[in-house]
């Protein structure tokens, strides 16, 4: 008999520590973001290799717009370059990209890159790479509530039938299963407005590694940690 360890269907990552990594090396913060792209490649490769079906990366939070303008434009530029440069490789690995978050604040160029990466990988089916870009969980939930309220006002939904599945179906992540594991690199223990509704039963893991130092080995360590967790979903276990 082979020993199979449980593999999370959906892993979500808060990629933290780019700025600290760069500062520790006496470099500019944006250089940490550049180095972080290599870690994104490693995480995608490891997820495909381990048979994870969904990998969500918190690439830019709505709050990140408040960072110095040079850092915001460096991240946007890096994102456009990475997206354009990686699309063939993503396709070769069978990776479909889906972007979640608000689209209104991006320049036309960034918006076009987001549309292009989604449409050029739409037929891939091995891994869904969800990029949370201009994402905030509270605004996602508020937008869902607005939509549900206006559908109720238009009598498309009866108010008394609104339940948890109605809310889930109106989030950006409507077609995506809830994350089984959320990893936050960089050692901080918080979710920072990321997938708050969806995280209800996720296993949380906070390794100290800074994101630019994250490689396939660290992904494997996270999956090994997941395999050691006992998930009860509020029920009791039959183990003594
Ligand atoms: C958090 O580190 C990281 C970000 C705000 C940006 C993440 C972006 C990338 C890794 C590059 C682009 C992504 C893709 C998907 C191509 P921080 O700056 O908050 O680090 P700190 O806590 O050390 O300051």
PDB file of C-alpha atoms and ligand atoms in Angstrom:
ATOM      1  CA  UNK A   1       0.000   0.000   0.000  1.00  0.00           C
ATOM      2  CA  UNK A   2       1.346   3.464  -0.807  1.00  0.00           C
ATOM      3  CA  UNK A   3       1.249   6.158   1.855  1.00  0.00           C
ATOM      4  CA  UNK A   4      -0.582   9.057   0.269  1.00  0.00           C
ATOM      5  CA  UNK A   5      -0.561  12.313   2.175  1.00  0.00           C
ATOM      6  CA  UNK A   6      -3.597  14.589   1.895  1.00  0.00           C
ATOM      7  CA  UNK A   7      -2.972  17.341  -0.659  1.00  0.00           C
ATOM      8  CA  UNK A   8      -4.898  20.611  -0.238  1.00  0.00           C
ATOM      9  CA  UNK A   9      -7.088  21.300  -3.230  1.00  0.00           C
ATOM     10  CA  UNK A  10      -6.622  25.066  -2.828  1.00  0.00           C
ATOM     11  CA  UNK A  11      -3.571  26.821  -1.363  1.00  0.00           C
ATOM     12  CA  UNK A  12      -3.608  30.610  -0.923  1.00  0.00           C
ATOM     13  CA  UNK A  13      -0.483  32.644  -0.168  1.00  0.00           C
ATOM     14  CA  UNK A  14       0.067  36.103   1.324  1.00  0.00           C
ATOM     15  CA  UNK A  15       3.462  36.862  -0.239  1.00  0.00           C
ATOM     16  CA  UNK A  16       4.981  39.019   2.494  1.00  0.00           C
ATOM     17  CA  UNK A  17       8.523  40.150   3.220  1.00  0.00           C
ATOM     18  CA  UNK A  18       9.754  41.527  -0.108  1.00  0.00           C
ATOM     19  CA  UNK A  19      10.553  44.955   1.354  1.00  0.00           C
ATOM     20  CA  UNK A  20      12.376  43.547   4.395  1.00  0.00           C
ATOM     21  CA  UNK A  21      14.362  41.168   2.198  1.00  0.00           C
ATOM     22  CA  UNK A  22      15.588  44.058   0.055  1.00  0.00           C
ATOM     23  CA  UNK A  23      16.284  46.360   3.024  1.00  0.00           C
ATOM     24  CA  UNK A  24      18.336  43.655   4.758  1.00  0.00           C
ATOM     25  CA  UNK A  25      20.531  43.511   1.665  1.00  0.00           C
ATOM     26  CA  UNK A  26      20.814  47.318   1.460  1.00  0.00           C
ATOM     27  CA  UNK A  27      18.692  47.406  -1.704  1.00  0.00           C
ATOM     28  CA  UNK A  28      15.567  49.330  -2.746  1.00  0.00           C
ATOM     29  CA  UNK A  29      12.198  47.828  -1.749  1.00  0.00           C
ATOM     30  CA  UNK A  30      11.133  47.269  -5.387  1.00  0.00           C
ATOM     31  CA  UNK A  31      14.122  44.938  -5.819  1.00  0.00           C
ATOM     32  CA  UNK A  32      12.429  42.674  -3.281  1.00  0.00           C
ATOM     33  CA  UNK A  33       9.352  42.563  -5.502  1.00  0.00           C
ATOM     34  CA  UNK A  34      11.524  41.702  -8.514  1.00  0.00           C
ATOM     35  CA  UNK A  35      13.128  38.872  -6.534  1.00  0.00           C
ATOM     36  CA  UNK A  36       9.638  37.774  -5.459  1.00  0.00           C
ATOM     37  CA  UNK A  37       8.692  36.905  -9.041  1.00  0.00           C
ATOM     38  CA  UNK A  38      11.133  33.966  -8.950  1.00  0.00           C
ATOM     39  CA  UNK A  39       9.284  32.724  -5.849  1.00  0.00           C
ATOM     40  CA  UNK A  40       5.978  33.005  -7.730  1.00  0.00           C
ATOM     41  CA  UNK A  41       7.458  30.758 -10.447  1.00  0.00           C
ATOM     42  CA  UNK A  42       8.644  28.268  -7.819  1.00  0.00           C
ATOM     43  CA  UNK A  43       5.242  28.200  -6.079  1.00  0.00           C
ATOM     44  CA  UNK A  44       3.402  27.626  -9.376  1.00  0.00           C
ATOM     45  CA  UNK A  45       5.780  24.834 -10.375  1.00  0.00           C
ATOM     46  CA  UNK A  46       5.500  23.168  -6.961  1.00  0.00           C
ATOM     47  CA  UNK A  47       1.693  23.434  -6.969  1.00  0.00           C
ATOM     48  CA  UNK A  48       1.512  21.759 -10.388  1.00  0.00           C
ATOM     49  CA  UNK A  49       3.964  19.052  -9.311  1.00  0.00           C
ATOM     50  CA  UNK A  50       2.055  18.303  -6.089  1.00  0.00           C
ATOM     51  CA  UNK A  51      -1.371  18.216  -7.786  1.00  0.00           C
ATOM     52  CA  UNK A  52      -2.821  21.296  -6.081  1.00  0.00           C
ATOM     53  CA  UNK A  53      -5.783  22.474  -8.201  1.00  0.00           C
ATOM     54  CA  UNK A  54      -6.003  26.141  -7.142  1.00  0.00           C
ATOM     55  CA  UNK A  55      -3.219  28.484  -6.076  1.00  0.00           C
ATOM     56  CA  UNK A  56      -4.247  31.995  -5.019  1.00  0.00           C
ATOM     57  CA  UNK A  57      -1.582  34.683  -4.620  1.00  0.00           C
ATOM     58  CA  UNK A  58      -2.178  38.013  -2.867  1.00  0.00           C
ATOM     59  CA  UNK A  59      -0.224  40.157  -5.317  1.00  0.00           C
ATOM     60  CA  UNK A  60      -1.581  43.642  -4.535  1.00  0.00           C
ATOM     61  CA  UNK A  61      -4.069  44.678  -1.887  1.00  0.00           C
ATOM     62  CA  UNK A  62      -6.446  47.615  -2.202  1.00  0.00           C
ATOM     63  CA  UNK A  63      -4.530  49.145   0.729  1.00  0.00           C
ATOM     64  CA  UNK A  64      -1.274  48.864  -1.279  1.00  0.00           C
ATOM     65  CA  UNK A  65      -2.415  51.838  -3.437  1.00  0.00           C
ATOM     66  CA  UNK A  66      -1.387  53.963  -0.414  1.00  0.00           C
ATOM     67  CA  UNK A  67       2.315  53.031  -0.817  1.00  0.00           C
ATOM     68  CA  UNK A  68       4.764  55.543  -2.340  1.00  0.00           C
ATOM     69  CA  UNK A  69       3.874  56.173  -5.995  1.00  0.00           C
ATOM     70  CA  UNK A  70       7.255  54.826  -7.235  1.00  0.00           C
ATOM     71  CA  UNK A  71       6.704  51.517  -5.444  1.00  0.00           C
ATOM     72  CA  UNK A  72       3.147  51.186  -6.816  1.00  0.00           C
ATOM     73  CA  UNK A  73       4.308  51.844 -10.376  1.00  0.00           C
ATOM     74  CA  UNK A  74       7.264  49.462  -9.952  1.00  0.00           C
ATOM     75  CA  UNK A  75       4.825  46.679  -8.917  1.00  0.00           C
ATOM     76  CA  UNK A  76       2.481  47.489 -11.861  1.00  0.00           C
ATOM     77  CA  UNK A  77       5.411  47.475 -14.311  1.00  0.00           C
ATOM     78  CA  UNK A  78       6.762  44.241 -12.867  1.00  0.00           C
ATOM     79  CA  UNK A  79       3.343  42.683 -13.092  1.00  0.00           C
ATOM     80  CA  UNK A  80       2.938  43.635 -16.780  1.00  0.00           C
ATOM     81  CA  UNK A  81       6.420  42.378 -17.638  1.00  0.00           C
ATOM     82  CA  UNK A  82       5.968  39.113 -15.722  1.00  0.00           C
ATOM     83  CA  UNK A  83       2.559  38.441 -17.216  1.00  0.00           C
ATOM     84  CA  UNK A  84       3.813  39.061 -20.755  1.00  0.00           C
ATOM     85  CA  UNK A  85       6.988  37.032 -20.213  1.00  0.00           C
ATOM     86  CA  UNK A  86       5.420  34.037 -18.457  1.00  0.00           C
ATOM     87  CA  UNK A  87       2.332  33.338 -20.534  1.00  0.00           C
ATOM     88  CA  UNK A  88       3.911  30.668 -22.766  1.00  0.00           C
ATOM     89  CA  UNK A  89       5.468  28.914 -19.814  1.00  0.00           C
ATOM     90  CA  UNK A  90       2.180  29.010 -17.891  1.00  0.00           C
ATOM     91  CA  UNK A  91       0.357  27.560 -20.880  1.00  0.00           C
ATOM     92  CA  UNK A  92       2.982  24.803 -21.206  1.00  0.00           C
ATOM     93  CA  UNK A  93       2.377  23.869 -17.558  1.00  0.00           C
ATOM     94  CA  UNK A  94      -1.405  23.861 -18.033  1.00  0.00           C
ATOM     95  CA  UNK A  95      -1.964  26.897 -15.825  1.00  0.00           C
ATOM     96  CA  UNK A  96      -5.139  28.933 -16.231  1.00  0.00           C
ATOM     97  CA  UNK A  97      -4.945  32.437 -14.751  1.00  0.00           C
ATOM     98  CA  UNK A  98      -7.895  34.179 -13.150  1.00  0.00           C
ATOM     99  CA  UNK A  99      -7.608  37.677 -11.699  1.00  0.00           C
ATOM    100  CA  UNK A 100      -9.793  38.717  -8.755  1.00  0.00           C
ATOM    101  CA  UNK A 101     -10.248  42.222  -7.359  1.00  0.00           C
ATOM    102  CA  UNK A 102     -11.471  45.602  -8.537  1.00  0.00           C
ATOM    103  CA  UNK A 103     -10.499  46.503 -12.091  1.00  0.00           C
ATOM    104  CA  UNK A 104     -11.477  50.183 -12.057  1.00  0.00           C
ATOM    105  CA  UNK A 105      -8.271  51.747 -10.763  1.00  0.00           C
ATOM    106  CA  UNK A 106      -5.787  50.169 -13.163  1.00  0.00           C
ATOM    107  CA  UNK A 107      -4.317  52.009 -16.145  1.00  0.00           C
ATOM    108  CA  UNK A 108      -5.577  50.795 -19.495  1.00  0.00           C
ATOM    109  CA  UNK A 109      -2.226  49.075 -20.099  1.00  0.00           C
ATOM    110  CA  UNK A 110      -2.402  47.055 -16.873  1.00  0.00           C
ATOM    111  CA  UNK A 111      -6.079  46.213 -17.511  1.00  0.00           C
ATOM    112  CA  UNK A 112      -5.173  44.939 -20.996  1.00  0.00           C
ATOM    113  CA  UNK A 113      -2.424  42.725 -19.558  1.00  0.00           C
ATOM    114  CA  UNK A 114      -4.887  41.280 -17.035  1.00  0.00           C
ATOM    115  CA  UNK A 115      -7.438  40.532 -19.772  1.00  0.00           C
ATOM    116  CA  UNK A 116      -4.742  39.035 -22.015  1.00  0.00           C
ATOM    117  CA  UNK A 117      -3.330  36.639 -19.429  1.00  0.00           C
ATOM    118  CA  UNK A 118      -6.841  35.405 -18.618  1.00  0.00           C
ATOM    119  CA  UNK A 119      -7.914  34.894 -22.210  1.00  0.00           C
ATOM    120  CA  UNK A 120      -4.613  33.348 -23.360  1.00  0.00           C
ATOM    121  CA  UNK A 121      -4.702  30.709 -20.616  1.00  0.00           C
ATOM    122  CA  UNK A 122      -8.473  30.130 -20.543  1.00  0.00           C
ATOM    123  CA  UNK A 123      -8.242  26.605 -22.007  1.00  0.00           C
ATOM    124  CA  UNK A 124      -5.644  25.322 -19.518  1.00  0.00           C
ATOM    125  CA  UNK A 125      -6.927  22.966 -16.845  1.00  0.00           C
ATOM    126  CA  UNK A 126      -4.175  21.599 -14.627  1.00  0.00           C
ATOM    127  CA  UNK A 127      -3.865  24.442 -12.103  1.00  0.00           C
ATOM    128  CA  UNK A 128      -5.948  27.583 -11.681  1.00  0.00           C
ATOM    129  CA  UNK A 129      -3.660  30.426 -10.607  1.00  0.00           C
ATOM    130  CA  UNK A 130      -5.821  33.074  -8.967  1.00  0.00           C
ATOM    131  CA  UNK A 131      -4.103  36.460  -8.759  1.00  0.00           C
ATOM    132  CA  UNK A 132      -5.643  38.771  -6.176  1.00  0.00           C
ATOM    133  CA  UNK A 133      -4.772  42.170  -7.576  1.00  0.00           C
ATOM    134  CA  UNK A 134      -6.347  45.319  -6.130  1.00  0.00           C
ATOM    135  CA  UNK A 135      -8.108  42.890  -3.837  1.00  0.00           C
ATOM    136  CA  UNK A 136      -9.730  43.574  -0.465  1.00  0.00           C
ATOM    137  CA  UNK A 137     -11.928  41.032   1.220  1.00  0.00           C
ATOM    138  CA  UNK A 138     -14.166  43.602   2.901  1.00  0.00           C
ATOM    139  CA  UNK A 139     -14.851  45.421  -0.377  1.00  0.00           C
ATOM    140  CA  UNK A 140     -15.490  42.059  -2.057  1.00  0.00           C
ATOM    141  CA  UNK A 141     -18.090  41.241   0.624  1.00  0.00           C
ATOM    142  CA  UNK A 142     -19.617  44.749   0.421  1.00  0.00           C
ATOM    143  CA  UNK A 143     -19.902  44.421  -3.382  1.00  0.00           C
ATOM    144  CA  UNK A 144     -21.599  41.030  -2.957  1.00  0.00           C
ATOM    145  CA  UNK A 145     -24.076  42.526  -0.468  1.00  0.00           C
ATOM    146  CA  UNK A 146     -24.852  45.387  -2.895  1.00  0.00           C
ATOM    147  CA  UNK A 147     -25.512  42.930  -5.726  1.00  0.00           C
ATOM    148  CA  UNK A 148     -27.688  40.674  -3.579  1.00  0.00           C
ATOM    149  CA  UNK A 149     -29.658  43.688  -2.273  1.00  0.00           C
ATOM    150  CA  UNK A 150     -30.324  45.011  -5.757  1.00  0.00           C
ATOM    151  CA  UNK A 151     -31.362  41.551  -6.984  1.00  0.00           C
ATOM    152  CA  UNK A 152     -33.701  41.259  -4.001  1.00  0.00           C
ATOM    153  CA  UNK A 153     -35.140  44.725  -4.745  1.00  0.00           C
ATOM    154  CA  UNK A 154     -35.705  43.618  -8.365  1.00  0.00           C
ATOM    155  CA  UNK A 155     -37.453  40.494  -6.976  1.00  0.00           C
ATOM    156  CA  UNK A 156     -34.926  38.172  -8.649  1.00  0.00           C
ATOM    157  CA  UNK A 157     -34.087  36.730  -5.211  1.00  0.00           C
ATOM    158  CA  UNK A 158     -36.490  36.312  -2.281  1.00  0.00           C
ATOM    159  CA  UNK A 159     -34.850  37.882   0.806  1.00  0.00           C
ATOM    160  CA  UNK A 160     -35.779  34.941   3.038  1.00  0.00           C
ATOM    161  CA  UNK A 161     -33.895  32.493   0.766  1.00  0.00           C
ATOM    162  CA  UNK A 162     -30.562  34.344   1.108  1.00  0.00           C
ATOM    163  CA  UNK A 163     -28.092  32.006   2.778  1.00  0.00           C
ATOM    164  CA  UNK A 164     -24.345  31.329   2.897  1.00  0.00           C
ATOM    165  CA  UNK A 165     -24.319  29.866  -0.601  1.00  0.00           C
ATOM    166  CA  UNK A 166     -25.957  33.052  -1.947  1.00  0.00           C
ATOM    167  CA  UNK A 167     -23.146  35.149  -0.464  1.00  0.00           C
ATOM    168  CA  UNK A 168     -20.434  32.779  -1.772  1.00  0.00           C
ATOM    169  CA  UNK A 169     -21.998  32.882  -5.240  1.00  0.00           C
ATOM    170  CA  UNK A 170     -21.673  36.684  -5.366  1.00  0.00           C
ATOM    171  CA  UNK A 171     -17.998  36.893  -4.381  1.00  0.00           C
ATOM    172  CA  UNK A 172     -15.141  37.194  -6.900  1.00  0.00           C
ATOM    173  CA  UNK A 173     -14.324  33.602  -5.963  1.00  0.00           C
ATOM    174  CA  UNK A 174     -17.785  32.254  -6.876  1.00  0.00           C
ATOM    175  CA  UNK A 175     -16.417  29.434  -9.044  1.00  0.00           C
ATOM    176  CA  UNK A 176     -13.467  28.610  -6.784  1.00  0.00           C
ATOM    177  CA  UNK A 177     -13.516  26.266  -3.768  1.00  0.00           C
ATOM    178  CA  UNK A 178     -12.574  27.750  -0.379  1.00  0.00           C
ATOM    179  CA  UNK A 179      -8.848  27.622   0.421  1.00  0.00           C
ATOM    180  CA  UNK A 180      -7.768  24.586   2.434  1.00  0.00           C
ATOM    181  CA  UNK A 181      -4.555  26.255   3.526  1.00  0.00           C
ATOM    182  CA  UNK A 182      -3.460  29.881   3.766  1.00  0.00           C
ATOM    183  CA  UNK A 183       0.272  30.540   3.996  1.00  0.00           C
ATOM    184  CA  UNK A 184       1.625  33.931   5.016  1.00  0.00           C
ATOM    185  CA  UNK A 185       5.381  34.285   4.646  1.00  0.00           C
ATOM    186  CA  UNK A 186       7.434  36.832   6.592  1.00  0.00           C
ATOM    187  CA  UNK A 187       6.412  35.724  10.104  1.00  0.00           C
ATOM    188  CA  UNK A 188       3.393  37.961  10.769  1.00  0.00           C
ATOM    189  CA  UNK A 189       0.260  36.254  12.046  1.00  0.00           C
ATOM    190  CA  UNK A 190      -2.636  38.037  10.362  1.00  0.00           C
ATOM    191  CA  UNK A 191      -4.855  37.806   7.277  1.00  0.00           C
ATOM    192  CA  UNK A 192      -4.734  41.489   6.249  1.00  0.00           C
ATOM    193  CA  UNK A 193      -8.115  41.651   4.500  1.00  0.00           C
ATOM    194  CA  UNK A 194      -7.482  38.483   2.446  1.00  0.00           C
ATOM    195  CA  UNK A 195     -10.253  35.915   1.758  1.00  0.00           C
ATOM    196  CA  UNK A 196     -11.956  36.564   5.118  1.00  0.00           C
ATOM    197  CA  UNK A 197     -15.214  34.813   4.188  1.00  0.00           C
ATOM    198  CA  UNK A 198     -13.485  31.994   2.309  1.00  0.00           C
ATOM    199  CA  UNK A 199     -10.916  31.364   5.081  1.00  0.00           C
ATOM    200  CA  UNK A 200     -13.478  30.057   7.583  1.00  0.00           C
ATOM    201  CA  UNK A 201     -12.003  26.543   7.757  1.00  0.00           C
ATOM    202  CA  UNK A 202      -8.588  27.101   6.177  1.00  0.00           C
ATOM    203  CA  UNK A 203      -5.500  25.821   7.937  1.00  0.00           C
ATOM    204  CA  UNK A 204      -3.288  28.840   8.649  1.00  0.00           C
ATOM    205  CA  UNK A 205       0.491  28.603   8.370  1.00  0.00           C
ATOM    206  CA  UNK A 206       2.953  31.399   9.117  1.00  0.00           C
ATOM    207  CA  UNK A 207       6.522  30.485   8.174  1.00  0.00           C
ATOM    208  CA  UNK A 208       9.229  33.075   8.910  1.00  0.00           C
ATOM    209  CA  UNK A 209      10.772  32.810   5.434  1.00  0.00           C
ATOM    210  CA  UNK A 210      10.641  36.099   3.510  1.00  0.00           C
ATOM    211  CA  UNK A 211       8.814  35.756   0.182  1.00  0.00           C
ATOM    212  CA  UNK A 212      11.900  36.191  -2.075  1.00  0.00           C
ATOM    213  CA  UNK A 213      13.500  33.191  -0.300  1.00  0.00           C
ATOM    214  CA  UNK A 214      10.430  30.974  -0.820  1.00  0.00           C
ATOM    215  CA  UNK A 215      11.148  28.035  -3.138  1.00  0.00           C
ATOM    216  CA  UNK A 216       9.677  24.608  -3.931  1.00  0.00           C
ATOM    217  CA  UNK A 217      11.246  23.252  -0.723  1.00  0.00           C
ATOM    218  CA  UNK A 218       9.250  25.740   1.402  1.00  0.00           C
ATOM    219  CA  UNK A 219       6.074  24.860  -0.518  1.00  0.00           C
ATOM    220  CA  UNK A 220       6.690  21.189   0.267  1.00  0.00           C
ATOM    221  CA  UNK A 221       7.243  22.048   3.956  1.00  0.00           C
ATOM    222  CA  UNK A 222       3.863  23.813   3.977  1.00  0.00           C
ATOM    223  CA  UNK A 223       2.157  20.773   2.442  1.00  0.00           C
ATOM    224  CA  UNK A 224       3.824  18.495   4.991  1.00  0.00           C
ATOM    225  CA  UNK A 225       2.516  20.753   7.753  1.00  0.00           C
ATOM    226  CA  UNK A 226      -0.970  20.579   6.180  1.00  0.00           C
ATOM    227  CA  UNK A 227      -0.790  16.780   6.228  1.00  0.00           C
ATOM    228  CA  UNK A 228      -0.136  16.893   9.992  1.00  0.00           C
ATOM    229  CA  UNK A 229      -3.200  19.032  10.725  1.00  0.00           C
ATOM    230  CA  UNK A 230      -6.453  17.460  11.802  1.00  0.00           C
ATOM    231  CA  UNK A 231      -9.380  19.205  10.100  1.00  0.00           C
ATOM    232  CA  UNK A 232     -12.613  18.883  12.042  1.00  0.00           C
ATOM    233  CA  UNK A 233     -14.853  21.576  10.493  1.00  0.00           C
ATOM    234  CA  UNK A 234     -16.518  22.094  13.871  1.00  0.00           C
ATOM    235  CA  UNK A 235     -17.272  18.380  14.297  1.00  0.00           C
ATOM    236  CA  UNK A 236     -15.759  15.866  16.704  1.00  0.00           C
ATOM    237  CA  UNK A 237     -13.041  13.428  15.816  1.00  0.00           C
ATOM    238  CA  UNK A 238     -13.351   9.655  16.279  1.00  0.00           C
ATOM    239  CA  UNK A 239      -9.625   9.463  17.153  1.00  0.00           C
ATOM    240  CA  UNK A 240      -8.866   8.973  20.880  1.00  0.00           C
TER     241      UNK A 240
HETATM  242  C1  LIG B   1       4.409  42.199   0.122  1.00  0.00           C
HETATM  243  O1  LIG B   1       5.715  42.426   0.619  1.00  0.00           O
HETATM  244  C2  LIG B   1       4.406  42.047  -1.345  1.00  0.00           C
HETATM  245  C3  LIG B   1       3.737  42.848  -2.237  1.00  0.00           C
HETATM  246  C4  LIG B   1       2.915  43.985  -1.806  1.00  0.00           C
HETATM  247  C5  LIG B   1       3.835  42.662  -3.707  1.00  0.00           C
HETATM  248  C6  LIG B   1       3.934  41.236  -4.191  1.00  0.00           C
HETATM  249  C7  LIG B   1       4.308  41.244  -5.626  1.00  0.00           C
HETATM  250  C8  LIG B   1       5.138  40.373  -6.230  1.00  0.00           C
HETATM  251  C9  LIG B   1       5.749  39.201  -5.547  1.00  0.00           C
HETATM  252  C10 LIG B   1       5.531  40.548  -7.647  1.00  0.00           C
HETATM  253  C11 LIG B   1       4.479  40.475  -8.696  1.00  0.00           C
HETATM  254  C12 LIG B   1       3.543  39.331  -8.616  1.00  0.00           C
HETATM  255  C13 LIG B   1       3.183  38.509  -9.634  1.00  0.00           C
HETATM  256  C14 LIG B   1       2.040  37.593  -9.396  1.00  0.00           C
HETATM  257  C15 LIG B   1       3.870  38.470 -10.935  1.00  0.00           C
HETATM  258  P1  LIG B   1       6.015  43.779   1.420  1.00  0.00           P
HETATM  259  O2  LIG B   1       6.482  44.800   0.462  1.00  0.00           O
HETATM  260  O3  LIG B   1       4.809  44.166   2.229  1.00  0.00           O
HETATM  261  O4  LIG B   1       7.182  43.321   2.364  1.00  0.00           O
HETATM  262  P2  LIG B   1       7.531  43.892   3.820  1.00  0.00           P
HETATM  263  O5  LIG B   1       6.456  43.402   4.752  1.00  0.00           O
HETATM  264  O6  LIG B   1       8.867  43.266   4.111  1.00  0.00           O
HETATM  265  O7  LIG B   1       7.595  45.377   3.704  1.00  0.00           O
END
